[in-house]
Coordinates of C-alpha atoms in Angstrom, one line a residue:
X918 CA 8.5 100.3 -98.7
X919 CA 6.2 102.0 -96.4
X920 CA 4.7 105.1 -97.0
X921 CA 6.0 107.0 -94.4
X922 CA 9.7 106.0 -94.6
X923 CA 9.3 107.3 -98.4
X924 CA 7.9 110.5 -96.7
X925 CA 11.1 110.5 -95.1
X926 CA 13.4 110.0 -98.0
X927 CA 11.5 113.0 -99.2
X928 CA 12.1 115.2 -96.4
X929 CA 15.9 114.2 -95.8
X930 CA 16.4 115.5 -100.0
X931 CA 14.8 118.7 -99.7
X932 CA 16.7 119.8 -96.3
X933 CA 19.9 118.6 -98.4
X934 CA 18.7 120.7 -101.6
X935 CA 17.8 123.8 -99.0
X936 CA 21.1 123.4 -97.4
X937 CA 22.9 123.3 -101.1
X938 CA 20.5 126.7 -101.8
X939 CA 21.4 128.8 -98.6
X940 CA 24.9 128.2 -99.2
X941 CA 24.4 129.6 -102.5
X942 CA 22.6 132.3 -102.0
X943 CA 24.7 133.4 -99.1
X944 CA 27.5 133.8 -100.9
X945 CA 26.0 136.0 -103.4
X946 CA 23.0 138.4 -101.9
X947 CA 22.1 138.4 -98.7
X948 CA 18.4 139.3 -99.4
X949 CA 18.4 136.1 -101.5
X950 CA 19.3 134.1 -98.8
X951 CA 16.7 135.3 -96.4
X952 CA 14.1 134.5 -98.8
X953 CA 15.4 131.4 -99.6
X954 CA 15.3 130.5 -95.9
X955 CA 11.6 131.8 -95.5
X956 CA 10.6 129.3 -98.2
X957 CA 12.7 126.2 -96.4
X958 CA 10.7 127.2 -93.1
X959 CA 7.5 127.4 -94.9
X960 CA 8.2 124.4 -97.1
X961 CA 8.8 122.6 -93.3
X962 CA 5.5 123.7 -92.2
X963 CA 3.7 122.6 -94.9
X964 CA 5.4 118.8 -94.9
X965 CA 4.3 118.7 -91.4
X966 CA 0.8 119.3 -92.3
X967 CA 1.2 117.4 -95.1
X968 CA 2.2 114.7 -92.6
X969 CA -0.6 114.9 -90.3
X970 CA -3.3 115.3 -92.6
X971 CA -2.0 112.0 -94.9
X972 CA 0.5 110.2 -93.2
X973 CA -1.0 109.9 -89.5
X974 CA -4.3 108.9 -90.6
X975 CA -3.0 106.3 -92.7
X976 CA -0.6 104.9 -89.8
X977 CA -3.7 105.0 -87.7
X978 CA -5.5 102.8 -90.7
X979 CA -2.7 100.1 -90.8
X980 CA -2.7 100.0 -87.1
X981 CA -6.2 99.0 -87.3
X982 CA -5.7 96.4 -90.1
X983 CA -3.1 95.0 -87.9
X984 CA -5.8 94.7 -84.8
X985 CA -8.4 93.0 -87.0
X986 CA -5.6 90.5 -88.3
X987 CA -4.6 89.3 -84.9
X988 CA -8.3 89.2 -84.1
X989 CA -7.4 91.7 -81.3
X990 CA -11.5 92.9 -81.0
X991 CA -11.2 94.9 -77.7
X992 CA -8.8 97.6 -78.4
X993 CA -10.0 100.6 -79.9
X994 CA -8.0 103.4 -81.9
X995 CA -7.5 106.8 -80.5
X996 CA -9.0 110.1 -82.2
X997 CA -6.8 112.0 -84.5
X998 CA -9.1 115.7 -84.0
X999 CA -9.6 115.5 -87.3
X1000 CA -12.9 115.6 -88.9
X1001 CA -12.6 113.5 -92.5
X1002 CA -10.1 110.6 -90.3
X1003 CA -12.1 110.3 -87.3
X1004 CA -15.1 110.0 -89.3
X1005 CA -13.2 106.6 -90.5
X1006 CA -11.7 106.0 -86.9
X1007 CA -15.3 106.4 -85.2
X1008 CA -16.4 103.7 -88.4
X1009 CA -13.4 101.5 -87.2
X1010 CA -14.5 101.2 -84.2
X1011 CA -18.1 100.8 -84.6
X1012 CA -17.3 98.1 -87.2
X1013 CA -15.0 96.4 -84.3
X1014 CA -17.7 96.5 -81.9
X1015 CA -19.8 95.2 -84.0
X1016 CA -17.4 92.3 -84.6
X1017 CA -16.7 91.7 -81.3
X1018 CA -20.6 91.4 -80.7
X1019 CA -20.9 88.9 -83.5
X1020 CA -17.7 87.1 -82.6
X1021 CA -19.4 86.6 -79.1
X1022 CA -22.6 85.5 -80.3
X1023 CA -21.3 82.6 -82.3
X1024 CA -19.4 81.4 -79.6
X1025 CA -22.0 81.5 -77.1
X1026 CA -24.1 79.7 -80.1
X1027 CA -21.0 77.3 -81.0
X1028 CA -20.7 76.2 -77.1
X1029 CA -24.8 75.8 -76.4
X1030 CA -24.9 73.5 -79.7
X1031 CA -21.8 71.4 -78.4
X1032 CA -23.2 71.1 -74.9
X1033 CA -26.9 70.3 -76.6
X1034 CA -25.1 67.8 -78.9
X1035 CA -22.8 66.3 -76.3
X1036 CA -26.8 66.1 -73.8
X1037 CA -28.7 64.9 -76.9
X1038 CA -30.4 61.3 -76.7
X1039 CA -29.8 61.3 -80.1
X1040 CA -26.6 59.9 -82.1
X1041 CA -24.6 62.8 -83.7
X1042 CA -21.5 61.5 -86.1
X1043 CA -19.9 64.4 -87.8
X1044 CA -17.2 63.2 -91.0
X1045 CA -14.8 65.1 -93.2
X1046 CA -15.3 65.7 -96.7
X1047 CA -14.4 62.5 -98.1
X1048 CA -17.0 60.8 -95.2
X1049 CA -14.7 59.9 -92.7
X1050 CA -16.0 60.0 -89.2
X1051 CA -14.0 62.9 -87.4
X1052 CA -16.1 62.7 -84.1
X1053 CA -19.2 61.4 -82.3
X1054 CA -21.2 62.4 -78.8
X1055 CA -21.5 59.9 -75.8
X1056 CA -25.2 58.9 -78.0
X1057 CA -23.6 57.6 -81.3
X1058 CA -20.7 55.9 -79.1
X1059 CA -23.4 54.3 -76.9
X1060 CA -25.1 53.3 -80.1
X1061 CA -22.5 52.2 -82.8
X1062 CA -23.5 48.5 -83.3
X1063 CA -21.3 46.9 -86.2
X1064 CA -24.9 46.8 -87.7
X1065 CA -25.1 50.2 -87.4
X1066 CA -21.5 50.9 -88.9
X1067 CA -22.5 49.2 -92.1
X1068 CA -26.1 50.4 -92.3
X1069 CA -24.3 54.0 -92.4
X1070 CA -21.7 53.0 -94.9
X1071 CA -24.0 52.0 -97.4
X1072 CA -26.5 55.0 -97.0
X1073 CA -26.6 57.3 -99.9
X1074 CA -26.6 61.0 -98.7
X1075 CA -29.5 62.9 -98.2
X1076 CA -31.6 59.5 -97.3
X1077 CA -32.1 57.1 -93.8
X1078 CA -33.0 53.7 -93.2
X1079 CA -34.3 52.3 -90.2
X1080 CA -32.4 49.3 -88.8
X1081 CA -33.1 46.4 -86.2
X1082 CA -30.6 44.4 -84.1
X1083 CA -30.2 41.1 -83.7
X1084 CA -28.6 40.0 -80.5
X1085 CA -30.6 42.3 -78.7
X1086 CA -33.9 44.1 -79.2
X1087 CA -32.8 47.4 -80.7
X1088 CA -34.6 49.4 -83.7
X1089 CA -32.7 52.8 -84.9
X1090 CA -33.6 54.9 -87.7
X1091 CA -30.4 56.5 -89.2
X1092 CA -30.3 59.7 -91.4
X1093 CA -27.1 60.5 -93.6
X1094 CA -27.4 64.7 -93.8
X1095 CA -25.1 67.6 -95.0
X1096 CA -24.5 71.1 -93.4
X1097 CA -22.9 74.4 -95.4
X1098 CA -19.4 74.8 -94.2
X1099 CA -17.0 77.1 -95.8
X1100 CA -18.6 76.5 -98.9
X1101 CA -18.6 73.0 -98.7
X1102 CA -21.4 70.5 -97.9
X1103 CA -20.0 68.6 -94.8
X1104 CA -22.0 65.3 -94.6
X1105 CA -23.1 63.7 -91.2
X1106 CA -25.2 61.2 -89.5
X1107 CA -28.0 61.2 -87.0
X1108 CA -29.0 57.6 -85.4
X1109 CA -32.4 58.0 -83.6
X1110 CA -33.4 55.2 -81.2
X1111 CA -37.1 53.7 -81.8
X1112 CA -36.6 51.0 -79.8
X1113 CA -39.4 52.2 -77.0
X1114 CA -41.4 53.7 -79.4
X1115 CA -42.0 50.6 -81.7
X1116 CA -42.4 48.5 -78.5
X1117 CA -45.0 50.6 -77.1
X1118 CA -46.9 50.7 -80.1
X1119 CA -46.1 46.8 -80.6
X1120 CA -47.7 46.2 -77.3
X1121 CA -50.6 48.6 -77.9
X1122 CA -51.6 47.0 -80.9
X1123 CA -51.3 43.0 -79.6
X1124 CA -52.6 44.2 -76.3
X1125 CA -56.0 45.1 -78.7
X1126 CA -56.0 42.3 -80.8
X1127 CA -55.5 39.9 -78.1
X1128 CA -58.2 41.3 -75.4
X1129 CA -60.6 41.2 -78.2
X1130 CA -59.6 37.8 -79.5
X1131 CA -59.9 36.5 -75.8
X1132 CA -63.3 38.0 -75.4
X1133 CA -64.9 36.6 -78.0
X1134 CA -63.7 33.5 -78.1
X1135 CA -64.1 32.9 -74.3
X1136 CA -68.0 34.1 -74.5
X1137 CA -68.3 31.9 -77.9
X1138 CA -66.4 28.8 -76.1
X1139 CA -68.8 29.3 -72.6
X1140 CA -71.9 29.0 -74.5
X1141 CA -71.0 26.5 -76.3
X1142 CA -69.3 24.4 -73.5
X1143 CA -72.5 24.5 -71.6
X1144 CA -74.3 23.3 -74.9
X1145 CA -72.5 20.4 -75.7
X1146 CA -72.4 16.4 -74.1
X1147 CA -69.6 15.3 -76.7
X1148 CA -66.7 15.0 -73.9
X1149 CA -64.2 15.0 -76.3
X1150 CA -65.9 18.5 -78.6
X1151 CA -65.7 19.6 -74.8
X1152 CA -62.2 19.3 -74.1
X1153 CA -61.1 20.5 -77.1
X1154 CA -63.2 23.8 -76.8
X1155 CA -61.6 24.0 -73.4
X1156 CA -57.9 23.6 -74.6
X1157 CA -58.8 26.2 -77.1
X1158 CA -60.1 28.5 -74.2
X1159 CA -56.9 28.0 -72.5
X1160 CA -54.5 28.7 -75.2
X1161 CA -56.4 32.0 -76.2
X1162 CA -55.9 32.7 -72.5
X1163 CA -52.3 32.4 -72.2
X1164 CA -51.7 35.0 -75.2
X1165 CA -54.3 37.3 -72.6
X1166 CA -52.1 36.7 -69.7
X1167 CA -48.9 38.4 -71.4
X1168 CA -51.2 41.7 -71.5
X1169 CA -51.4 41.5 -67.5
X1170 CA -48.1 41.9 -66.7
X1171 CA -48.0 43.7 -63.6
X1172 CA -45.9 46.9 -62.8
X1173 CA -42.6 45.6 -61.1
X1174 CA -42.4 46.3 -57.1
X1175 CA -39.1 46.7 -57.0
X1176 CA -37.0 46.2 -53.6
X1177 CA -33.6 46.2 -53.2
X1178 CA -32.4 42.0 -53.3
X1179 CA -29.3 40.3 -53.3
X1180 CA -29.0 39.2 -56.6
X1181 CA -27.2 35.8 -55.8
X1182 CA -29.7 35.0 -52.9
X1183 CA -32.5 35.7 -55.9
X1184 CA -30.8 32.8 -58.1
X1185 CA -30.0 31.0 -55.4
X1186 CA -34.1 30.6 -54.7
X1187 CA -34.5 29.7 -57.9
X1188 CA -32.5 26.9 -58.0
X1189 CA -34.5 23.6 -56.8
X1190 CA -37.4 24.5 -59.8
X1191 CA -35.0 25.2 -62.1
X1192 CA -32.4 21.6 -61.4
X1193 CA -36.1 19.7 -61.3
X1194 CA -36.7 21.3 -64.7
X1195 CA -33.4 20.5 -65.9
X1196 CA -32.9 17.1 -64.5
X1197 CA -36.4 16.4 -66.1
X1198 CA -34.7 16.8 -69.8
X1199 CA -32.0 14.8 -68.5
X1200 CA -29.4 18.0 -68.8
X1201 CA -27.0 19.1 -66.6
X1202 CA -26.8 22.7 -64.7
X1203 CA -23.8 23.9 -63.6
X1204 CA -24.3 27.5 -61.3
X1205 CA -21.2 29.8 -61.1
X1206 CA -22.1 32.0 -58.3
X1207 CA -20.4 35.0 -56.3
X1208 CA -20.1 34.8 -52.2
X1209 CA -20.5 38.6 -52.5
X1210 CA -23.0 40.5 -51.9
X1211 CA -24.5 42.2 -55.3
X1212 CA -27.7 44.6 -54.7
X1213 CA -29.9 45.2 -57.3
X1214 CA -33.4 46.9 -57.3
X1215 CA -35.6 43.9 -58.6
X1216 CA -39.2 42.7 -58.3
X1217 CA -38.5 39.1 -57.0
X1218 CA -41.2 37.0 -58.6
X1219 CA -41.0 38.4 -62.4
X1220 CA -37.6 38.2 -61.8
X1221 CA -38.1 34.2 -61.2
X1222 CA -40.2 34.2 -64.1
X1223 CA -37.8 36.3 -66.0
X1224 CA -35.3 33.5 -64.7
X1225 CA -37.4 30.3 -65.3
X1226 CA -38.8 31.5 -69.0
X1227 CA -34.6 31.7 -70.1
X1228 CA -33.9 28.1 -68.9
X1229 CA -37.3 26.8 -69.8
X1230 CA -36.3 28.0 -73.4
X1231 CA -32.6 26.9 -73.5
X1232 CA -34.1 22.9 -72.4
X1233 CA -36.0 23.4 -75.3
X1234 CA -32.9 24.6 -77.2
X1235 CA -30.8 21.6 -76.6
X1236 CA -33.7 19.0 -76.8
X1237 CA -34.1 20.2 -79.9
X1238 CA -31.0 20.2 -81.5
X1239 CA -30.7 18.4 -85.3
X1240 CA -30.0 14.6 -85.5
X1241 CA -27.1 15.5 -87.4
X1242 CA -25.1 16.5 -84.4
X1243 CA -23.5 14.4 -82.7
X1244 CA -24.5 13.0 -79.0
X1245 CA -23.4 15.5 -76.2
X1246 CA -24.3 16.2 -72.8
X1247 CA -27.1 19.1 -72.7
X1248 CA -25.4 21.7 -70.3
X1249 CA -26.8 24.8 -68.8
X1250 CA -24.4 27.3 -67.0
X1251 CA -26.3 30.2 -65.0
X1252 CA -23.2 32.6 -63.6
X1253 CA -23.3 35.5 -62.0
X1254 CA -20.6 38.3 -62.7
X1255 CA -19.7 41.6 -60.5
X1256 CA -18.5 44.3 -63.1
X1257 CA -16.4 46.9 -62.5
X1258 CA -17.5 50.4 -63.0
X1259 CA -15.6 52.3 -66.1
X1260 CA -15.3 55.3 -68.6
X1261 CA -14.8 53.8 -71.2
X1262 CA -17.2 52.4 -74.1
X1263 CA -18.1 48.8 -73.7
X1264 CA -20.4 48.1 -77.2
X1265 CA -20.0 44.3 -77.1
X1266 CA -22.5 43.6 -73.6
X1267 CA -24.9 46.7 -73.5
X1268 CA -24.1 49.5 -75.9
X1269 CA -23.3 51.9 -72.8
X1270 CA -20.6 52.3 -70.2
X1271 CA -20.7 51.3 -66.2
X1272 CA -22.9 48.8 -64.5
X1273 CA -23.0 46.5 -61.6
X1274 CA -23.7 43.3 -62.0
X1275 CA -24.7 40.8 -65.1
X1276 CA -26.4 37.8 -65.1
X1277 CA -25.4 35.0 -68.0
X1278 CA -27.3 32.2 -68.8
X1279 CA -25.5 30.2 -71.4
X1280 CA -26.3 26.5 -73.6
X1281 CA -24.9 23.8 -76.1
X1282 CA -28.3 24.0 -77.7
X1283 CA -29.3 24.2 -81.3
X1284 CA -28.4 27.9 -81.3
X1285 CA -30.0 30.8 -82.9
X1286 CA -30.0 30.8 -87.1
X1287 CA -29.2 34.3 -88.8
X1288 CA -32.8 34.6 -90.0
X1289 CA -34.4 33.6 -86.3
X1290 CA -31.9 36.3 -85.1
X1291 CA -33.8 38.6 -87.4
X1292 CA -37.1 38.6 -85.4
X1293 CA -35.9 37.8 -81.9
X1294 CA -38.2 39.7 -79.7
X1295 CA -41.1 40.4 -81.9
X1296 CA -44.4 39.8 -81.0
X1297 CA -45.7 36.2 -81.8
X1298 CA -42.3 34.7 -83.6
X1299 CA -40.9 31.7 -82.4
X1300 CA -39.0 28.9 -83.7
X1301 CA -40.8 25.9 -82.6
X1302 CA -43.7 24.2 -84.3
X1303 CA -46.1 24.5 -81.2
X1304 CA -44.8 28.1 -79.9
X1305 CA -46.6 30.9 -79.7
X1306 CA -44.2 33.7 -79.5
X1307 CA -44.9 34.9 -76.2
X1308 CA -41.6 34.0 -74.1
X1309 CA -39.3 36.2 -75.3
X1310 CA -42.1 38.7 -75.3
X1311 CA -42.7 38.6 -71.9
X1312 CA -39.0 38.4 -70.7
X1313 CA -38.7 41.9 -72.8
X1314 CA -41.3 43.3 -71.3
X1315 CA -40.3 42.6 -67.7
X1316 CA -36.2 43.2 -68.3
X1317 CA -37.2 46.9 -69.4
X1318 CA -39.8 47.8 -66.7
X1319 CA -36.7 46.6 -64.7
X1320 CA -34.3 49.5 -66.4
X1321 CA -32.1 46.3 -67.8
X1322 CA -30.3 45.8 -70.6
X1323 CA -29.7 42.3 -72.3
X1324 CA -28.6 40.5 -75.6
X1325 CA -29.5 36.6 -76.6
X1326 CA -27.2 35.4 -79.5
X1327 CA -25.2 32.6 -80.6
X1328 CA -21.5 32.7 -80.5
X1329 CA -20.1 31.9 -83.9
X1330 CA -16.7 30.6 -81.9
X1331 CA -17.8 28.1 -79.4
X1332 CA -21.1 27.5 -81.0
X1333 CA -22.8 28.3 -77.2
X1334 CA -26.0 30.5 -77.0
X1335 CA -25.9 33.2 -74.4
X1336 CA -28.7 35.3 -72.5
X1337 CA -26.9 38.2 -70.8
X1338 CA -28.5 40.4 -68.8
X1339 CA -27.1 43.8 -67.1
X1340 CA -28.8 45.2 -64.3
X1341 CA -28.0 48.6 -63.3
X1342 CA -26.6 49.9 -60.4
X1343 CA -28.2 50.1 -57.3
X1344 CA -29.0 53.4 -55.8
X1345 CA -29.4 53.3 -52.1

């Protein structure tokens, strides 16, 4: 029962005890009465001080409560004009103010760290306590390889690991953290991209190794060149010369020019070099083309390198394919697809959403073996005896000057090795 409805109770039995008194007394003595009705009047005036100096200021106290409980941080309580409660009121309110001060900060902090989480390059996956993922930013979506997914199931808290794809070339370092919360350590993931780092420091390093390798052997192969009448020590010095200077030439990649092309009319160009090529492995190339118009930004001759190196490479594929397997036609399929634009996440081509246009070169070869698939795209790994590792180098190199994004894997289903390449969209 609230205080003040007891206060009441009180009141309503000591008007019914004065009532019982002055009936009392006025039956008996007069002057008894009128003292006994002095005392009720005085007895009045004290319960209503009483009430105002005890009862107000509590009802004033609970009101406040009440405003703090339904998080009502604007509304302020009133004075009472008296000293010892509005001493606590004036507290009240300061301590409100206060509150609301604090309330707006961490909201203004809460909303900054979601926009700054939601911008970050970086992948942000929060979980629940028993490690559940709960939500991600555009970043981790944009990121979440199956790789990925079971890299970060299999990390320990409080450690990371750095992870490379397969399909396409992709390095991410992932760190499994906690933050305080309530008392309780919420765990969650960041997934940092090293992909353009690592390359940039890959090609900084061979770029070294290979202009000084190049230099000294040319100046060694010159001198002795001119020294020699063996024809045959000759030409061998010579083919050594040249092969140096092919792993030199991947270092002079020019900066793309890039203009804006139709990307059909590009392929198109290409393909009386690339039929000769095929037709000289006796296998077949089938084009799958679009009559529409599809504008990219593109420099025209890497892209025909780009172009040449893929099919050059997928020859080589199916002319190398295991005795085991039985005879079938070597087919290449070069198509040319016009995608849609959308919202929504699209991991399986690029890892991101929206684009234009993609490019698919596809082959019955040999295919691509889970450990080859391990080091595609690293400097000076390749799969054939006499390789040198420089193809898939210098198709990397070029796709990503161009802004593209691409994968080269195997399909475990029909066997077929695809090169897919998505070019962004064309701003005019």
């Amino acid at each position: 029962m609230k205080l003040k409805y007891s206060f009441l109770i009180l009141v309503v039995a000591i008007l019914l005890l004065a009532g019982v008194a002055l009936f009392a007394t006025f039956q008996s003595h007069s002057w008894l009465f009128y003292t006994t009705e002095c005392f009720i009047v005085l007895l009045l005036i004290y319960l209503i001080y009483f009430y105002r100096r005890t009862l107000q200021p509590y009802d004033t106290l609970i009101s406040g409560m009440e405003l703090v409980r339904d998080l009502d941080l604007t509304t302020r309580l009133a004075p009472s004009g008296q000293h010892e409660t509005d001493i606590i009121v004036h507290t009240f309110n300061d301590l409100l103010a206060r509150l609301r001060t604090e309330h707006l900060s961490l909201e203004e902090q809460y909303t900054f760290l979601s926009l700054l989480i939601e911008a970050s390059p970086m992948g942000v996956v929060q979980c629940d306590l028993d490690g559940n993922i709960t939500s991600m930013n555009p970043a981790a979506r944009s990121m979440m390889k199956p790789v990925i997914s079971e890299a970060m199931q299999r990390l320990p808290l409080g450690s990371e690991t750095t992870v490379r794809l397969t399909a396409e070339p992709g390095i991410f370092r992932i760190s499994h953290l906690s933050f305080p919360d309530r008392g309780y350590q919420h765990p969650f993931y960041l997934i940092e991209s090293l992909t353009s780092e690592v390359r940039l420091a890959e090609k900084a390093a061979y770029e070294r190794v290979i202009r000084m390798i190049a230099h000294e052997v040319n100046n060694s192969v010159a001198g002795i060149v001119g020294a020699l009448d063996n024809t045959a020590l000759r030409e061998r010095l010579l083919a050594m010369a040249s092969f140096v200077t092919r792993f030199a030439e991947v270092v002079k990649i020019p900066a793309p020019q890039l203009q804006l092309c139709d990307l059909s009319e590009e392929v198109e160009g290409c393909r009386p070099f690339l039929e000769n090529l095929c037709l000289a492995a006796n296998v077949r190339l089938d084009f799958h083309l679009t009559d529409d118009a599809i504008p990219v930004h593109l420099d025209p001759v890497l892209f025909q390198q780009v172009l040449v190196n893929i099919v050059k490479n997928s020859v080589e594929s199916i002319k190398d394919s295991p005795p085991a397997l039985p005879m079938r036609e070597g087919v290449i399929t070069v198509a040319i697809q016009k995608l849609l634009p959308s919202n929504h996440y699209a991991p399986s081509l690029t890892g991101r959403a929206g684009g234009e246009s993609s490019l698919t070169i596809t082959d019955n070869g040999r295919g691509i073996s889970t450990e080859a698939a391990r080091h595609l795209f690293t400097p000076f790994f390749s799969t054939k005896p006499q390789g040198q590792g420089l193809g898939l180098l210098l198709i990397r190199d070029i796709l990503t000057a161009h802004g593209c994004t691409f994968t080269l894997q195997t399909d475990p289903t029909d066997h077929l090795t695809r090169f897919t390449i998505l070019f962004p969209a064309a701003k005019p």
